[in-house]
Short mmCIF file of C-alpha atoms in Angstrom, two decimals:
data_model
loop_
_atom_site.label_atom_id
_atom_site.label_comp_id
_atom_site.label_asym_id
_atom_site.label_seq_id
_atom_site.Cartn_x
_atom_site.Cartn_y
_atom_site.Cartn_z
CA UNK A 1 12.00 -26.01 -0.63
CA UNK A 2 9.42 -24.31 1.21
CA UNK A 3 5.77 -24.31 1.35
CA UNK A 4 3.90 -21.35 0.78
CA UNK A 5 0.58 -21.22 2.68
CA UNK A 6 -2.23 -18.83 0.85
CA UNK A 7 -3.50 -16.07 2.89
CA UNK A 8 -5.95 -13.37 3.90
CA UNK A 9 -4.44 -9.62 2.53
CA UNK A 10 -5.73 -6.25 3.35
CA UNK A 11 -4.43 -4.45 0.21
CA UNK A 12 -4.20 -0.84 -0.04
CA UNK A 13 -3.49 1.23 -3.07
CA UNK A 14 -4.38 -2.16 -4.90
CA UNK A 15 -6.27 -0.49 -7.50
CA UNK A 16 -3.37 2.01 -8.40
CA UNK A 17 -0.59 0.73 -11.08
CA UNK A 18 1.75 -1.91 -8.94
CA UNK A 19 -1.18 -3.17 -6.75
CA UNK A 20 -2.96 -4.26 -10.23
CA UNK A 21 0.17 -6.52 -10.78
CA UNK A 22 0.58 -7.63 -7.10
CA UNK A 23 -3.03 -8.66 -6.71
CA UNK A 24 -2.37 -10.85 -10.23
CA UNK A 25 0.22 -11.97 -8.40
CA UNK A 26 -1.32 -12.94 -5.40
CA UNK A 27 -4.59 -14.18 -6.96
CA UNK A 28 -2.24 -16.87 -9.25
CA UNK A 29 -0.73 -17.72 -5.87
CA UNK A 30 -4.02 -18.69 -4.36
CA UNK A 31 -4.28 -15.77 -1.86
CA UNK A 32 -7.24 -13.91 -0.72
CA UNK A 33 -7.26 -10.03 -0.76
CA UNK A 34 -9.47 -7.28 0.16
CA UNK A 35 -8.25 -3.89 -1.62
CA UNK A 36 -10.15 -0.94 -0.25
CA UNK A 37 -9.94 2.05 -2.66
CA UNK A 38 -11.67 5.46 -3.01
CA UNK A 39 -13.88 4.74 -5.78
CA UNK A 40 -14.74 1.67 -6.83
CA UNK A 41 -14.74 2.32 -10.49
CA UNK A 42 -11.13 2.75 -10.27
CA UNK A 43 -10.32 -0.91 -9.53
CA UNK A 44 -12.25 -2.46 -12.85
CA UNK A 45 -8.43 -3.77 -13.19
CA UNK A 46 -8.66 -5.95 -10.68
CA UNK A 47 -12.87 -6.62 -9.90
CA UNK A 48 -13.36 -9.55 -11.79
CA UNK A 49 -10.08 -11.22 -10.38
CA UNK A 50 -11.21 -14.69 -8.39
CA UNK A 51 -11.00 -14.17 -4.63
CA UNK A 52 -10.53 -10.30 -4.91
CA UNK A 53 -13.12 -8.43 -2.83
CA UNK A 54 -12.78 -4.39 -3.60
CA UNK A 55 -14.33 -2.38 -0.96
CA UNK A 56 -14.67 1.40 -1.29
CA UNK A 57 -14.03 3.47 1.70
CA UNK A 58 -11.78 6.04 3.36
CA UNK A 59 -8.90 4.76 4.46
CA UNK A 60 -7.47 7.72 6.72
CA UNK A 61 -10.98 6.05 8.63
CA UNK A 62 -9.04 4.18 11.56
CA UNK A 63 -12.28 2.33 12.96
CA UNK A 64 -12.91 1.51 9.60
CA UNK A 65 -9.39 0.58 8.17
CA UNK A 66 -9.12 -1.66 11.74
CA UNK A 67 -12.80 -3.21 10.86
CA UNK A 68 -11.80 -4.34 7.15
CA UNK A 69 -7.90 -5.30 8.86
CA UNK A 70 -10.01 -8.20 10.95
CA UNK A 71 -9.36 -11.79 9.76
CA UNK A 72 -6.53 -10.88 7.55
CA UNK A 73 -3.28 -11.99 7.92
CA UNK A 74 -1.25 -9.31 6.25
CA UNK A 75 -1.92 -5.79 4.97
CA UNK A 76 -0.26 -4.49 2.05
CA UNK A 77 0.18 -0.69 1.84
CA UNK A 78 1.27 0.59 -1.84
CA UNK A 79 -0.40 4.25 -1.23
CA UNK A 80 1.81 7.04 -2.00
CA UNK A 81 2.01 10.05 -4.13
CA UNK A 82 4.65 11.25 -6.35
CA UNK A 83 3.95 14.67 -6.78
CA UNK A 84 2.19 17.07 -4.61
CA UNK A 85 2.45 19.93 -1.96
CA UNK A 86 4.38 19.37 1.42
CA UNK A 87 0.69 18.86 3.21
CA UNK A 88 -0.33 16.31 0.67
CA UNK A 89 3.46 13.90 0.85
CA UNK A 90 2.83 14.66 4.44
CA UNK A 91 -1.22 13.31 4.50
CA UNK A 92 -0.35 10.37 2.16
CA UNK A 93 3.20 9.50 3.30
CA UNK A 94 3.04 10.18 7.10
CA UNK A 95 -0.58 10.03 8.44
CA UNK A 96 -1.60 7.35 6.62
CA UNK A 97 0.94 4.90 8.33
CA UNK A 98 -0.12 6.21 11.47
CA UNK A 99 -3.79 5.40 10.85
CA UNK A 100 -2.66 2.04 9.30
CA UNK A 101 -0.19 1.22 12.06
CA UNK A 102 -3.10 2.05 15.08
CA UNK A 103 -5.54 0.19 13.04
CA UNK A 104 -3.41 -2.73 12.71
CA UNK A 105 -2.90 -2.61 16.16
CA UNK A 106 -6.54 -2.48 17.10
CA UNK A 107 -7.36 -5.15 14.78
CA UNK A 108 -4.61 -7.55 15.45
CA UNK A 109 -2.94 -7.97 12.51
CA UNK A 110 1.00 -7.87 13.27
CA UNK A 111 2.42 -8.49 9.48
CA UNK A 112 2.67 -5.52 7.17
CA UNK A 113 4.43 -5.17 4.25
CA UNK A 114 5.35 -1.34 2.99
CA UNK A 115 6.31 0.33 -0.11
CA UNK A 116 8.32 3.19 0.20
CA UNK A 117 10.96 4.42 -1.89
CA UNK A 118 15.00 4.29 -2.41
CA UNK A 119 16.56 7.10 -1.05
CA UNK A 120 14.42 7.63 1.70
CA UNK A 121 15.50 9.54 4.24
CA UNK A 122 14.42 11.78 6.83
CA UNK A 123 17.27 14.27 5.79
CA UNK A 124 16.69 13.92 2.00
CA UNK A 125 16.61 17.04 -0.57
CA UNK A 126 12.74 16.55 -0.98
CA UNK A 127 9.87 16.67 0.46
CA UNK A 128 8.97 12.92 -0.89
CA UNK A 129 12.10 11.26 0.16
CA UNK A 130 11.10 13.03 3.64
CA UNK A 131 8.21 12.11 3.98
CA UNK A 132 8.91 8.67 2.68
CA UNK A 133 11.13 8.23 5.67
CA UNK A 134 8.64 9.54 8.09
CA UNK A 135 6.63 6.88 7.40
CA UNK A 136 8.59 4.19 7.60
CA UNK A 137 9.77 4.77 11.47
CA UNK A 138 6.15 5.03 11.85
CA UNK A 139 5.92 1.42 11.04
CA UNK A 140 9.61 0.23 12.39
CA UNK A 141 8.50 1.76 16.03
CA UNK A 142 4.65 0.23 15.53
CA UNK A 143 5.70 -3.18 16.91
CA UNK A 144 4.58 -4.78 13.90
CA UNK A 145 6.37 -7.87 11.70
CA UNK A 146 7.78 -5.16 9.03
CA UNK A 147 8.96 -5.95 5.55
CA UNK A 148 9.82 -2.75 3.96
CA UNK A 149 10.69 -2.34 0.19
CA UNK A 150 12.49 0.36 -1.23
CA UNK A 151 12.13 0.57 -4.83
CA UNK A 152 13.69 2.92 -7.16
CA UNK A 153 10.99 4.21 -9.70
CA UNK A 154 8.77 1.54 -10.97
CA UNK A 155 7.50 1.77 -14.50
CA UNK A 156 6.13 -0.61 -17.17
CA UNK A 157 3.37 -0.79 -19.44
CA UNK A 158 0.40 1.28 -18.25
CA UNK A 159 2.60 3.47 -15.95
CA UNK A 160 2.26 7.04 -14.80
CA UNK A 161 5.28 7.75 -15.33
CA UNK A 162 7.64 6.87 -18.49
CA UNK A 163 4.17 6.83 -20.08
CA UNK A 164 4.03 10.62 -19.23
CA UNK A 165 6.53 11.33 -21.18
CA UNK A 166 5.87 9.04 -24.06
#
């Protein structure tokens, strides 16, 4: 059995509906996280968790993305948008790794872990799945030690999404 060693994570998109439940997560595993978010009142989820700091800042920022990266060990990136125009998938899906993969670089933090989506692909019928794709050779040509997920739609209780439609 192996030993897991707590550790220092950059989370981003922490305050949105799956990084509420992976910062539980990590907090009950005795981790330490940093989730930077837009607005601060958006992550009253996750504020009062023990060893979560939330900082609010702009994360397309690479100075400042590569400044919060320094003493982590990993950075978590669970931004992405679901719906939106082909500039938007393209800012939030394609960009944004490139400012997160030059920051990580800068900083020196070589673990990432990504969420994109199942049935990414760079010749998929939508702009998301895309996009989606984009992104992820971003990271797989970044040099960095990659996990990447690809979930199918994640929902639950508090969701955007079978909760729409509820």
């Amino acid at each position: 059995m192996s030993s897991f060693t707590p550790q220092k994570i950059l989370v981003l998109g922490g305050s949105g509906f799956v990084g509420r439940h992976v910062c539980e997560k990590l907090t009950r595993m005795g981790c330490s996280m940093t989730v930077i978010t837009r607005r601060a009142s958006q992550a009253a989820a996750i504020q009062n968790l023990p060893r979560v700091r939330v900082l609010e800042g702009d994360v397309y920022n690479s100075a400042f993305l590569a400044q919060c990266m320094a003493h982590h060990d990993v950075v978590i990136n669970l931004i992405a948008i679901l719906h939106g125009t082909p500039a938007a998938f393209e800012k939030a899906h394609v960009q944004l790794p490139q400012v997160i993969a030059k920051a990580c670089q800068a900083s020196g933090v070589h673990r990432l872990v990504h969420i994109s989506a199942l049935g990414a692909s760079l010749t998929g019928p939508s702009d998301y799945q895309r996009s989606k794709a984009r992104g992820e050779e971003i990271f797989k040509q970044a040099g960095l030690e990659l996990t990447l997920l690809q979930p199918s739609v994640i929902f639950g209780k508090e969701d955007k999404f079978l909760n729409l439609f509820a």
